[in-house]
mmCIF file of C-alpha atoms and ligand atoms in Angstrom:
data_model
loop_
_atom_site.group_PDB
_atom_site.id
_atom_site.type_symbol
_atom_site.label_atom_id
_atom_site.label_comp_id
_atom_site.label_asym_id
_atom_site.label_seq_id
_atom_site.Cartn_x
_atom_site.Cartn_y
_atom_site.Cartn_z
ATOM 1 C CA MET Q 10 79.464 113.889 103.936
ATOM 2 C CA THR Q 11 80.677 116.593 106.602
ATOM 3 C CA SER Q 12 77.692 118.681 108.057
ATOM 4 C CA GLU Q 13 78.784 121.783 105.960
ATOM 5 C CA GLY Q 14 77.592 120.391 103.043
ATOM 6 C CA ASN Q 15 81.622 119.784 101.402
ATOM 7 C CA ILE Q 16 81.577 116.899 99.479
ATOM 8 C CA PRO Q 17 85.095 115.319 100.670
ATOM 9 C CA PHE Q 18 86.913 112.903 98.022
ATOM 10 C CA LEU Q 19 86.595 110.041 100.508
ATOM 11 C CA ASP Q 20 84.538 109.468 103.220
ATOM 12 C CA LEU Q 21 85.668 106.506 105.396
ATOM 13 C CA VAL Q 22 83.320 107.899 108.787
ATOM 14 C CA SER Q 23 80.185 107.375 107.245
ATOM 15 C CA LEU Q 24 81.259 104.254 106.242
ATOM 16 C CA HIS Q 25 82.338 102.875 109.451
ATOM 17 C CA LYS Q 26 79.921 104.207 111.695
ATOM 18 C CA GLU Q 27 77.221 101.869 109.650
ATOM 19 C CA LEU Q 28 79.582 98.796 109.967
ATOM 20 C CA GLU Q 29 80.385 99.517 113.953
ATOM 21 C CA PRO Q 30 77.728 97.075 115.565
ATOM 22 C CA GLU Q 31 79.605 94.406 113.499
ATOM 23 C CA LEU Q 32 83.077 95.596 113.991
ATOM 24 C CA ILE Q 33 83.134 96.363 117.930
ATOM 25 C CA PRO Q 34 83.079 92.493 118.236
ATOM 26 C CA VAL Q 35 85.992 91.539 116.369
ATOM 27 C CA PHE Q 36 88.321 94.378 118.711
ATOM 28 C CA GLN Q 37 86.576 92.360 121.893
ATOM 29 C CA LYS Q 38 87.518 88.571 120.429
ATOM 30 C CA VAL Q 39 91.151 90.074 120.003
ATOM 31 C CA LEU Q 40 91.316 91.581 122.899
ATOM 32 C CA ARG Q 41 89.393 88.920 124.955
ATOM 33 C CA THR Q 42 91.720 85.292 123.050
ATOM 34 C CA ALA Q 43 94.983 87.748 123.316
ATOM 35 C CA GLY Q 44 95.140 86.297 119.356
ATOM 36 C CA PHE Q 45 96.770 89.311 117.667
ATOM 37 C CA VAL Q 46 99.181 87.763 115.159
ATOM 38 C CA GLY Q 47 98.169 84.733 112.955
ATOM 39 C CA GLY Q 48 95.704 82.285 114.391
ATOM 40 C CA ALA Q 49 92.246 81.587 113.262
ATOM 41 C CA MET Q 50 90.944 84.424 112.036
ATOM 42 C CA VAL Q 51 94.137 85.415 109.763
ATOM 43 C CA GLU Q 52 93.160 81.787 108.070
ATOM 44 C CA GLU Q 53 89.411 82.584 107.819
ATOM 45 C CA PHE Q 54 90.014 85.572 106.287
ATOM 46 C CA GLU Q 55 92.353 84.168 103.529
ATOM 47 C CA ARG Q 56 90.031 81.381 102.883
ATOM 48 C CA GLU Q 57 87.418 83.822 102.163
ATOM 49 C CA PHE Q 58 89.343 86.223 99.898
ATOM 50 C CA ALA Q 59 90.870 83.541 97.963
ATOM 51 C CA LYS Q 60 87.668 82.487 97.192
ATOM 52 C CA PHE Q 61 86.433 86.017 96.607
ATOM 53 C CA CYS Q 62 89.296 86.390 93.870
ATOM 54 C CA ASP Q 63 88.789 82.770 92.478
ATOM 55 C CA THR Q 64 92.118 81.607 93.255
ATOM 56 C CA LYS Q 65 93.172 78.534 95.068
ATOM 57 C CA HIS Q 66 95.192 80.565 97.813
ATOM 58 C CA CYS Q 67 95.730 83.650 100.296
ATOM 59 C CA VAL Q 68 98.146 84.513 102.032
ATOM 60 C CA GLY Q 69 98.169 87.525 104.108
ATOM 61 C CA VAL Q 70 100.630 89.755 104.824
ATOM 62 C CA ALA Q 71 101.811 93.139 106.307
ATOM 63 C CA SER Q 72 100.990 95.874 103.140
ATOM 64 C CA GLY Q 73 100.435 95.836 99.816
ATOM 65 C CA THR Q 74 104.314 96.760 99.006
ATOM 66 C CA ASP Q 75 104.950 93.059 100.981
ATOM 67 C CA ALA Q 76 102.423 91.679 98.567
ATOM 68 C CA VAL Q 77 104.082 92.176 95.482
ATOM 69 C CA ARG Q 78 107.815 91.824 97.568
ATOM 70 C CA PHE Q 79 107.344 88.471 98.912
ATOM 71 C CA ALA Q 80 104.977 87.530 95.545
ATOM 72 C CA LEU Q 81 108.058 88.465 93.127
ATOM 73 C CA MET Q 82 110.295 86.683 95.747
ATOM 74 C CA ALA Q 83 108.328 83.777 96.219
ATOM 75 C CA ALA Q 84 107.803 83.384 91.711
ATOM 76 C CA GLY Q 85 111.938 83.487 92.039
ATOM 77 C CA VAL Q 86 112.889 86.624 91.210
ATOM 78 C CA GLN Q 87 116.642 86.824 91.445
ATOM 79 C CA ALA Q 88 118.942 90.083 92.651
ATOM 80 C CA GLY Q 89 119.740 91.789 89.842
ATOM 81 C CA ASP Q 90 117.340 90.796 87.757
ATOM 82 C CA ILE Q 91 115.343 93.609 85.503
ATOM 83 C CA VAL Q 92 111.492 93.504 86.786
ATOM 84 C CA VAL Q 93 109.333 95.261 83.843
ATOM 85 C CA THR Q 94 106.525 97.786 85.410
ATOM 86 C CA VAL Q 95 104.647 101.108 84.183
ATOM 87 C CA PRO Q 96 105.924 104.693 85.497
ATOM 88 C CA HIS Q 97 102.257 105.328 86.185
ATOM 89 C CA THR Q 98 101.771 104.124 89.181
ATOM 90 C CA PHE Q 99 102.387 104.411 93.165
ATOM 91 C CA ILE Q 100 106.028 104.384 93.822
ATOM 92 C CA ALA Q 101 105.069 101.130 96.833
ATOM 93 C CA THR Q 102 105.150 98.969 92.861
ATOM 94 C CA THR Q 103 108.687 99.959 92.208
ATOM 95 C CA GLU Q 104 109.610 99.757 96.017
ATOM 96 C CA ALA Q 105 108.832 96.572 96.155
ATOM 97 C CA ILE Q 106 110.426 95.450 93.080
ATOM 98 C CA SER Q 107 114.321 97.091 94.277
ATOM 99 C CA GLN Q 108 113.535 95.071 97.820
ATOM 100 C CA ALA Q 109 113.130 91.992 96.284
ATOM 101 C CA GLY Q 110 116.532 92.408 94.658
ATOM 102 C CA ALA Q 111 115.720 93.681 91.163
ATOM 103 C CA ARG Q 112 116.059 96.649 89.432
ATOM 104 C CA PRO Q 113 112.449 98.505 88.090
ATOM 105 C CA ASP Q 114 112.342 99.297 84.600
ATOM 106 C CA PHE Q 115 109.606 101.228 82.462
ATOM 107 C CA VAL Q 116 107.239 100.431 79.454
ATOM 108 C CA ASP Q 117 104.416 103.451 78.547
ATOM 109 C CA ILE Q 118 101.017 103.299 79.924
ATOM 110 C CA ASP Q 119 98.046 103.089 77.312
ATOM 111 C CA GLU Q 120 96.647 106.955 76.706
ATOM 112 C CA ARG Q 121 92.803 106.161 77.828
ATOM 113 C CA THR Q 122 93.343 102.899 79.991
ATOM 114 C CA TYR Q 123 96.332 104.549 82.144
ATOM 115 C CA SER Q 124 97.209 100.690 82.284
ATOM 116 C CA MET Q 125 100.439 99.119 80.674
ATOM 117 C CA ASP Q 126 100.622 99.475 76.932
ATOM 118 C CA PRO Q 127 101.492 95.623 76.296
ATOM 119 C CA ILE Q 128 102.643 96.887 72.325
ATOM 120 C CA LYS Q 129 105.013 98.845 74.838
ATOM 121 C CA LEU Q 130 106.096 95.443 76.643
ATOM 122 C CA GLN Q 131 106.492 94.033 72.976
ATOM 123 C CA GLU Q 132 108.217 96.493 71.748
ATOM 124 C CA TYR Q 133 110.583 96.702 75.072
ATOM 125 C CA LEU Q 134 111.392 93.084 74.758
ATOM 126 C CA GLU Q 135 112.013 92.821 71.006
ATOM 127 C CA LYS Q 136 113.692 96.063 70.527
ATOM 128 C CA GLU Q 137 115.573 96.864 73.740
ATOM 129 C CA CYS Q 138 116.498 93.156 74.650
ATOM 130 C CA TYR Q 139 118.134 90.007 72.980
ATOM 131 C CA LEU Q 140 117.095 86.132 73.592
ATOM 132 C CA ASP Q 141 119.400 84.126 75.546
ATOM 133 C CA GLN Q 142 119.948 81.147 74.149
ATOM 134 C CA GLU Q 143 120.922 79.710 77.493
ATOM 135 C CA THR Q 144 117.579 80.588 79.301
ATOM 136 C CA GLY Q 145 115.352 81.481 76.524
ATOM 137 C CA ARG Q 146 114.861 84.472 78.200
ATOM 138 C CA ALA Q 147 115.006 88.250 77.091
ATOM 139 C CA PHE Q 148 118.247 90.389 78.168
ATOM 140 C CA ASN Q 149 118.345 94.005 77.813
ATOM 141 C CA ARG Q 150 121.568 95.613 76.223
ATOM 142 C CA ARG Q 151 121.291 98.439 78.175
ATOM 143 C CA LEU Q 152 121.097 97.349 81.609
ATOM 144 C CA LYS Q 153 122.845 94.218 80.952
ATOM 145 C CA ALA Q 154 120.557 92.289 83.156
ATOM 146 C CA PRO Q 155 117.885 89.685 82.417
ATOM 147 C CA VAL Q 156 114.503 90.352 82.600
ATOM 148 C CA THR Q 157 112.775 87.943 84.325
ATOM 149 C CA ALA Q 158 109.169 89.103 85.829
ATOM 150 C CA VAL Q 159 106.284 91.740 84.575
ATOM 151 C CA VAL Q 160 103.952 93.839 87.621
ATOM 152 C CA PRO Q 161 101.292 94.681 85.099
ATOM 153 C CA VAL Q 162 99.654 97.819 87.548
ATOM 154 C CA HIS Q 163 95.616 97.454 87.609
ATOM 155 C CA ILE Q 164 95.234 101.328 88.405
ATOM 156 C CA TYR Q 165 92.348 103.034 89.431
ATOM 157 C CA GLY Q 166 89.896 99.682 89.880
ATOM 158 C CA GLN Q 167 90.624 98.419 85.830
ATOM 159 C CA CYS Q 168 92.568 95.549 84.867
ATOM 160 C CA ALA Q 169 95.438 95.615 82.423
ATOM 161 C CA ASP Q 170 95.351 93.936 79.310
ATOM 162 C CA MET Q 171 96.239 90.708 80.628
ATOM 163 C CA ASP Q 172 95.881 88.547 77.498
ATOM 164 C CA PRO Q 173 98.895 90.411 75.193
ATOM 165 C CA ILE Q 174 100.689 90.568 78.595
ATOM 166 C CA LEU Q 175 100.535 86.814 79.807
ATOM 167 C CA GLU Q 176 100.955 85.629 76.057
ATOM 168 C CA LEU Q 177 104.325 87.710 75.891
ATOM 169 C CA ALA Q 178 105.118 86.401 79.097
ATOM 170 C CA ARG Q 179 104.653 82.630 77.887
ATOM 171 C CA ARG Q 180 107.217 83.818 74.611
ATOM 172 C CA TYR Q 181 110.168 85.092 77.388
ATOM 173 C CA LYS Q 182 109.126 83.079 80.581
ATOM 174 C CA LEU Q 183 108.348 86.527 82.243
ATOM 175 C CA ILE Q 184 106.637 85.533 86.272
ATOM 176 C CA VAL Q 185 103.849 87.814 86.357
ATOM 177 C CA VAL Q 186 102.941 89.616 89.424
ATOM 178 C CA GLU Q 187 99.390 91.389 89.482
ATOM 179 C CA ASP Q 188 99.431 94.519 91.369
ATOM 180 C CA ALA Q 189 96.123 94.585 92.353
ATOM 181 C CA CYS Q 190 96.525 96.637 95.076
ATOM 182 C CA GLN Q 191 93.642 99.064 93.566
ATOM 183 C CA ALA Q 192 91.084 96.340 92.165
ATOM 184 C CA HIS Q 193 89.723 94.118 94.466
ATOM 185 C CA GLY Q 194 87.206 92.643 92.568
ATOM 186 C CA ALA Q 195 88.005 93.773 89.458
ATOM 187 C CA GLU Q 196 87.116 91.439 86.209
ATOM 188 C CA TYR Q 197 88.678 90.942 82.633
ATOM 189 C CA PHE Q 198 87.582 88.957 79.681
ATOM 190 C CA SER Q 199 90.316 86.596 78.381
ATOM 191 C CA ARG Q 200 89.577 86.087 74.646
ATOM 192 C CA GLU Q 201 91.807 84.052 74.703
ATOM 193 C CA GLU Q 202 90.008 81.763 77.663
ATOM 194 C CA ASN Q 203 86.258 83.134 76.127
ATOM 195 C CA ARG Q 204 85.553 84.122 80.160
ATOM 196 C CA TRP Q 205 85.414 86.590 82.755
ATOM 197 C CA ARG Q 206 88.827 86.437 85.100
ATOM 198 C CA LYS Q 207 88.938 88.009 88.482
ATOM 199 C CA ALA Q 208 92.082 90.799 89.478
ATOM 200 C CA GLY Q 209 94.910 88.550 91.005
ATOM 201 C CA SER Q 210 93.987 85.293 89.950
ATOM 202 C CA MET Q 211 95.653 86.127 85.972
ATOM 203 C CA GLY Q 212 99.382 85.644 86.631
ATOM 204 C CA GLN Q 213 101.763 83.464 89.145
ATOM 205 C CA ALA Q 214 100.604 86.060 91.790
ATOM 206 C CA GLY Q 215 98.669 89.214 92.387
ATOM 207 C CA ALA Q 216 99.252 91.342 95.480
ATOM 208 C CA PHE Q 217 96.426 93.450 97.051
ATOM 209 C CA SER Q 218 96.726 96.086 99.791
ATOM 210 C CA PHE Q 219 94.093 97.376 102.063
ATOM 211 C CA TYR Q 220 94.862 100.398 103.224
ATOM 212 C CA PRO Q 221 92.180 101.666 104.721
ATOM 213 C CA GLY Q 222 90.904 104.071 101.107
ATOM 214 C CA LYS Q 223 91.087 101.277 99.447
ATOM 215 C CA ASN Q 224 88.005 99.487 97.978
ATOM 216 C CA LEU Q 225 88.641 96.753 100.994
ATOM 217 C CA GLY Q 226 90.035 98.757 103.731
ATOM 218 C CA ALA Q 227 91.492 97.531 106.966
ATOM 219 C CA CYS Q 228 91.581 100.039 109.667
ATOM 220 C CA GLY Q 229 95.754 99.695 109.911
ATOM 221 C CA GLU Q 230 98.144 98.341 107.700
ATOM 222 C CA ALA Q 231 97.551 95.100 105.455
ATOM 223 C CA GLY Q 232 97.534 92.853 102.239
ATOM 224 C CA ALA Q 233 97.333 89.392 100.603
ATOM 225 C CA VAL Q 234 98.824 87.753 97.860
ATOM 226 C CA THR Q 235 96.741 85.473 95.892
ATOM 227 C CA THR Q 236 97.987 82.205 94.107
ATOM 228 C CA ASN Q 237 96.964 79.168 92.386
ATOM 229 C CA ASP Q 238 100.163 78.146 93.233
ATOM 230 C CA GLU Q 239 100.762 75.771 96.039
ATOM 231 C CA ASN Q 240 104.580 76.001 96.233
ATOM 232 C CA MET Q 241 104.521 79.933 96.183
ATOM 233 C CA ALA Q 242 101.797 80.268 99.004
ATOM 234 C CA ARG Q 243 103.965 78.094 101.284
ATOM 235 C CA LYS Q 244 107.309 79.648 100.010
ATOM 236 C CA MET Q 245 105.395 83.119 101.284
ATOM 237 C CA ARG Q 246 104.156 81.706 104.338
ATOM 238 C CA VAL Q 247 107.999 81.182 105.017
ATOM 239 C CA ILE Q 248 108.913 84.934 103.985
ATOM 240 C CA ARG Q 249 106.046 86.824 105.829
ATOM 241 C CA ASP Q 250 106.945 85.000 109.045
ATOM 242 C CA HIS Q 251 111.197 85.845 110.090
ATOM 243 C CA GLY Q 252 111.849 82.580 107.117
ATOM 244 C CA GLN Q 253 110.248 80.206 109.384
ATOM 245 C CA ALA Q 254 107.973 77.106 108.414
ATOM 246 C CA LYS Q 255 108.243 75.959 112.086
ATOM 247 C CA LYS Q 256 108.982 78.023 115.145
ATOM 248 C CA TYR Q 257 112.488 79.174 115.742
ATOM 249 C CA PHE Q 258 113.559 76.831 112.803
ATOM 250 C CA HIS Q 259 114.915 79.303 109.714
ATOM 251 C CA ASP Q 260 115.608 77.967 106.698
ATOM 252 C CA VAL Q 261 116.080 81.657 105.137
ATOM 253 C CA GLU Q 262 116.044 84.846 106.461
ATOM 254 C CA GLY Q 263 112.580 86.386 106.340
ATOM 255 C CA TYR Q 264 110.500 89.377 107.244
ATOM 256 C CA ASN Q 265 108.374 90.253 109.989
ATOM 257 C CA GLY Q 266 105.817 90.667 107.280
ATOM 258 C CA ARG Q 267 102.437 89.235 108.892
ATOM 259 C CA LEU Q 268 98.426 90.069 108.799
ATOM 260 C CA ASP Q 269 97.428 91.465 112.214
ATOM 261 C CA ALA Q 270 95.022 89.118 113.453
ATOM 262 C CA LEU Q 271 93.016 92.126 114.176
ATOM 263 C CA GLN Q 272 93.044 93.482 110.650
ATOM 264 C CA ALA Q 273 92.006 90.240 109.313
ATOM 265 C CA GLY Q 274 89.082 89.966 111.678
ATOM 266 C CA LEU Q 275 87.982 93.321 110.447
ATOM 267 C CA LEU Q 276 88.210 92.582 106.871
ATOM 268 C CA THR Q 277 85.698 89.517 107.174
ATOM 269 C CA VAL Q 278 83.479 91.921 107.747
ATOM 270 C CA LYS Q 279 83.950 94.500 105.210
ATOM 271 C CA LEU Q 280 84.184 91.595 102.983
ATOM 272 C CA ARG Q 281 80.741 90.633 102.981
ATOM 273 C CA ARG Q 282 79.832 94.034 101.793
ATOM 274 C CA LEU Q 283 82.170 94.389 99.415
ATOM 275 C CA ALA Q 284 80.411 92.866 96.043
ATOM 276 C CA GLU Q 285 78.184 95.660 96.948
ATOM 277 C CA TRP Q 286 80.006 98.448 97.847
ATOM 278 C CA ASN Q 287 81.760 97.408 93.811
ATOM 279 C CA ARG Q 288 78.565 97.477 92.674
ATOM 280 C CA LYS Q 289 77.864 101.378 94.178
ATOM 281 C CA ARG Q 290 80.974 102.505 92.912
ATOM 282 C CA GLN Q 291 79.949 101.075 89.563
ATOM 283 C CA GLU Q 292 76.407 102.823 89.507
ATOM 284 C CA ALA Q 293 78.139 105.968 90.184
ATOM 285 C CA ALA Q 294 81.183 106.140 87.510
ATOM 286 C CA ARG Q 295 77.715 105.010 85.322
ATOM 287 C CA ARG Q 296 75.939 108.484 86.820
ATOM 288 C CA TYR Q 297 79.358 110.046 86.825
ATOM 289 C CA ASP Q 298 79.730 109.388 82.806
ATOM 290 C CA GLU Q 299 75.910 111.127 81.549
ATOM 291 C CA LEU Q 300 76.029 113.748 84.059
ATOM 292 C CA PHE Q 301 79.679 114.641 82.130
ATOM 293 C CA SER Q 302 78.011 114.015 78.725
ATOM 294 C CA PRO Q 303 77.406 117.541 77.308
ATOM 295 C CA VAL Q 304 80.950 118.615 79.475
ATOM 296 C CA GLN Q 305 82.971 119.992 76.926
ATOM 297 C CA GLY Q 306 86.827 119.627 77.546
ATOM 298 C CA ILE Q 307 86.751 116.729 80.315
ATOM 299 C CA VAL Q 308 88.151 113.078 79.294
ATOM 300 C CA ILE Q 309 85.774 110.560 81.542
ATOM 301 C CA PRO Q 310 87.368 107.007 82.230
ATOM 302 C CA TYR Q 311 87.253 104.599 79.243
ATOM 303 C CA GLN Q 312 86.191 101.487 80.340
ATOM 304 C CA PRO Q 313 86.758 98.664 77.197
ATOM 305 C CA GLU Q 314 84.463 96.033 76.065
ATOM 306 C CA TRP Q 315 87.157 92.989 78.211
ATOM 307 C CA SER Q 316 86.837 95.275 81.288
ATOM 308 C CA ARG Q 317 84.132 95.501 84.335
ATOM 309 C CA SER Q 318 86.354 97.962 86.813
ATOM 310 C CA VAL Q 319 85.209 98.455 90.553
ATOM 311 C CA TYR Q 320 85.930 102.363 89.867
ATOM 312 C CA HIS Q 321 88.647 102.411 92.880
ATOM 313 C CA LEU Q 322 88.916 105.984 91.870
ATOM 314 C CA TYR Q 323 87.241 108.037 88.958
ATOM 315 C CA VAL Q 324 89.526 110.104 87.035
ATOM 316 C CA VAL Q 325 89.165 112.397 84.449
ATOM 317 C CA ARG Q 326 91.392 114.427 82.137
ATOM 318 C CA VAL Q 327 91.249 118.278 81.735
ATOM 319 C CA GLN Q 328 94.134 120.786 80.163
ATOM 320 C CA ASP Q 329 93.751 123.432 83.157
ATOM 321 C CA ARG Q 330 93.828 120.463 86.175
ATOM 322 C CA GLU Q 331 95.343 123.239 88.744
ATOM 323 C CA GLN Q 332 92.804 125.775 88.095
ATOM 324 C CA LEU Q 333 89.710 123.403 87.942
ATOM 325 C CA GLN Q 334 91.182 121.383 91.087
ATOM 326 C CA GLN Q 335 91.039 125.018 93.005
ATOM 327 C CA HIS Q 336 87.863 125.942 91.745
ATOM 328 C CA LEU Q 337 86.843 122.926 93.153
ATOM 329 C CA THR Q 338 88.183 122.930 96.272
ATOM 330 C CA GLU Q 339 86.573 126.703 96.872
ATOM 331 C CA ALA Q 340 83.531 125.005 96.043
ATOM 332 C CA GLY Q 341 83.635 122.394 98.980
ATOM 333 C CA VAL Q 342 84.433 119.478 96.494
ATOM 334 C CA GLY Q 343 87.547 116.799 97.096
ATOM 335 C CA THR Q 344 89.892 115.875 94.580
ATOM 336 C CA GLY Q 345 92.863 114.128 94.714
ATOM 337 C CA ILE Q 346 95.937 113.143 91.339
ATOM 338 C CA HIS Q 347 96.950 109.585 91.496
ATOM 339 C CA TYR Q 348 100.050 110.559 90.592
ATOM 340 C CA PRO Q 349 101.611 113.765 89.758
ATOM 341 C CA ILE Q 350 104.990 113.160 89.064
ATOM 342 C CA PRO Q 351 105.532 109.504 86.756
ATOM 343 C CA LEU Q 352 108.341 107.420 88.704
ATOM 344 C CA HIS Q 353 110.930 107.724 86.302
ATOM 345 C CA LEU Q 354 111.154 111.787 86.908
ATOM 346 C CA GLN Q 355 110.933 111.203 90.894
ATOM 347 C CA ALA Q 356 114.403 112.128 92.698
ATOM 348 C CA ALA Q 357 114.305 108.368 94.396
ATOM 349 C CA TYR Q 358 114.763 107.496 90.779
ATOM 350 C CA LYS Q 359 117.289 109.902 89.028
ATOM 351 C CA ASP Q 360 120.227 107.388 88.773
ATOM 352 C CA PHE Q 361 118.214 105.497 85.956
ATOM 353 C CA GLY Q 362 118.804 108.802 84.314
ATOM 354 C CA GLN Q 363 115.380 108.803 82.348
ATOM 355 C CA VAL Q 364 114.234 112.466 81.359
ATOM 356 C CA ARG Q 365 111.112 114.006 80.323
ATOM 357 C CA GLY Q 366 110.192 112.764 76.969
ATOM 358 C CA ASP Q 367 111.298 109.199 78.229
ATOM 359 C CA PHE Q 368 107.577 107.905 78.611
ATOM 360 C CA PRO Q 369 105.035 110.653 77.020
ATOM 361 C CA VAL Q 370 102.235 108.880 77.477
ATOM 362 C CA CYS Q 371 102.702 108.688 81.538
ATOM 363 C CA GLU Q 372 103.917 112.543 81.649
ATOM 364 C CA MET Q 373 100.929 113.528 79.795
ATOM 365 C CA VAL Q 374 98.270 111.496 81.626
ATOM 366 C CA ALA Q 375 100.020 113.127 84.844
ATOM 367 C CA ALA Q 376 99.905 115.985 84.086
ATOM 368 C CA THR Q 377 96.229 116.259 82.998
ATOM 369 C CA ILE Q 378 94.473 113.709 85.510
ATOM 370 C CA LEU Q 379 92.290 114.796 88.145
ATOM 371 C CA SER Q 380 90.555 112.255 90.727
ATOM 372 C CA LEU Q 381 86.758 112.828 91.666
ATOM 373 C CA PRO Q 382 85.193 111.631 94.948
ATOM 374 C CA MET Q 383 84.196 108.222 94.820
ATOM 375 C CA CYS Q 384 82.885 105.862 97.329
ATOM 376 C CA PRO Q 385 79.995 103.531 97.996
ATOM 377 C CA MET Q 386 78.346 106.070 99.797
ATOM 378 C CA LEU Q 387 78.651 108.689 97.201
ATOM 379 C CA THR Q 388 74.654 110.064 96.680
ATOM 380 C CA ALA Q 389 73.465 111.375 93.134
ATOM 381 C CA GLU Q 390 72.548 115.084 94.478
ATOM 382 C CA GLN Q 391 76.417 114.850 95.340
ATOM 383 C CA GLN Q 392 77.687 114.032 91.964
ATOM 384 C CA ALA Q 393 75.265 116.429 90.571
ATOM 385 C CA ARG Q 394 76.964 119.013 92.437
ATOM 386 C CA VAL Q 395 80.526 117.722 91.953
ATOM 387 C CA VAL Q 396 79.549 117.630 87.611
ATOM 388 C CA ARG Q 397 77.828 121.528 88.260
ATOM 389 C CA SER Q 398 80.851 122.658 89.810
ATOM 390 C CA VAL Q 399 83.132 120.870 86.958
ATOM 391 C CA GLN Q 400 80.674 122.563 83.918
ATOM 392 C CA GLN Q 401 80.962 126.354 85.784
ATOM 393 C CA PHE Q 402 84.471 126.136 85.630
ATOM 394 C CA ALA Q 403 84.475 124.984 82.115
ATOM 395 C CA MET Q 404 82.339 127.527 80.912
ATOM 396 C CA ALA Q 405 84.042 129.880 82.360
ATOM 397 C CA GLU Q 406 87.125 128.637 80.729
ATOM 398 C CA THR Q 407 84.965 128.737 77.426
ATOM 399 C CA LEU Q 408 84.482 132.490 77.706
ATOM 400 C CA ARG Q 409 87.911 133.249 78.327
ATOM 401 C CA GLU Q 410 89.002 131.821 75.744
ATOM 402 C CA SER Q 411 86.627 133.113 73.242
HETATM 403 C C1 PLP G 525 99.156 100.647 92.599
HETATM 404 C C2 PLP G 525 99.757 100.053 94.211
HETATM 405 N N1 PLP G 525 100.649 99.311 94.304
HETATM 406 C C3 PLP G 525 101.000 99.004 96.211
HETATM 407 C C4 PLP G 525 100.636 99.599 96.984
HETATM 408 C C5 PLP G 525 100.648 99.480 98.422
HETATM 409 O O1 PLP G 525 100.021 99.280 99.066
HETATM 410 P P1 PLP G 525 100.273 99.412 100.810
HETATM 411 O O2 PLP G 525 100.292 101.086 100.637
HETATM 412 O O3 PLP G 525 99.199 99.110 101.513
HETATM 413 O O4 PLP G 525 101.935 99.281 101.300
HETATM 414 C C6 PLP G 525 99.633 100.621 96.685
HETATM 415 C C7 PLP G 525 98.894 101.188 97.666
HETATM 416 O O5 PLP G 525 98.552 102.161 97.819
HETATM 417 C C8 PLP G 525 98.835 100.332 95.625
HETATM 418 O O6 PLP G 525 97.913 101.747 95.263
#
């Protein structure tokens, strides 16, 4: 962390300093071979990451946004379809849905996990849609379009409750693309299958971002899709490369969406540490949980028994979020808000015509969440300082109220 004793929200400098001896040879190798795009380094990373996620295939792409988009396209989402997701996510989720030609539509989140509420999804399918006898799919009455896919988001490093979502998907023939952009290595205990499953291995595909601040981050932009479906993997390899399986033979119009060889090489080095980094994040989360137990007025993250979160973020909820954030900034503690404005209330989606009150859980959560410092290098002393600062604030608030 910094020399002034501040605790930054995220410390990527120390993390990379420690890895410099392993990262620099990757830069040298790429420079000396001029193998900048595709090739053996990309293939090695794809093999290793597929293994890490318990999937047969991994397709490296240019970003997490491309990963969601290409997965939906390869799974068969068509222009004009509806793809259901949550309003409590980064806008990339819905950007990718729109870029795949579909219309994003929302269901609310669960109050404790902050991810898709399967009951809300069920209500959406049963009450807002009818079953099209011809296709066996749900057809949305309001939007007059078929619902063909669902994108649960594994927010903050914790899997959405996948069993009931997968069950609804089977019933309504929905494609499932997991947005696992924040959940590298997260696990979900499937009661249905009586086993732990990895994020990105449960739907037809899982989309990952390697944006630098992620649990597995590149030194630039990068992403990947995991899948067990060979046909989908083949399609995505074509889509990411201008629609060509063979150079200059373009079967379809595709995208410039490949993973850089340099990023793949750097990611392969960092992937070897990912399990250990995730463990450290989990330990840090346990420590925060304990330290916060006597503090009034703070809602700490909820981890159901079916989840092993990898704590991409440690997010608490408080009533006076802005004041607490200000107090922590003054105390030298970095924080973030992920995310302050639900997607249905963003200017970008004003044409959807949705208003405050449409997704009350998401709106309540967005108004009260605060992300505290979390990274593998966070020390117990720093965590104690963060919690002390929060406690000071909570006590001052209580005095003011009494
Ligand atoms: C939930 C979620 N989905 C998608 C993305 C998009 O990833 P990228 O920034 O790599 O395009 C992100 C990245 O922040 C994300 O957090």
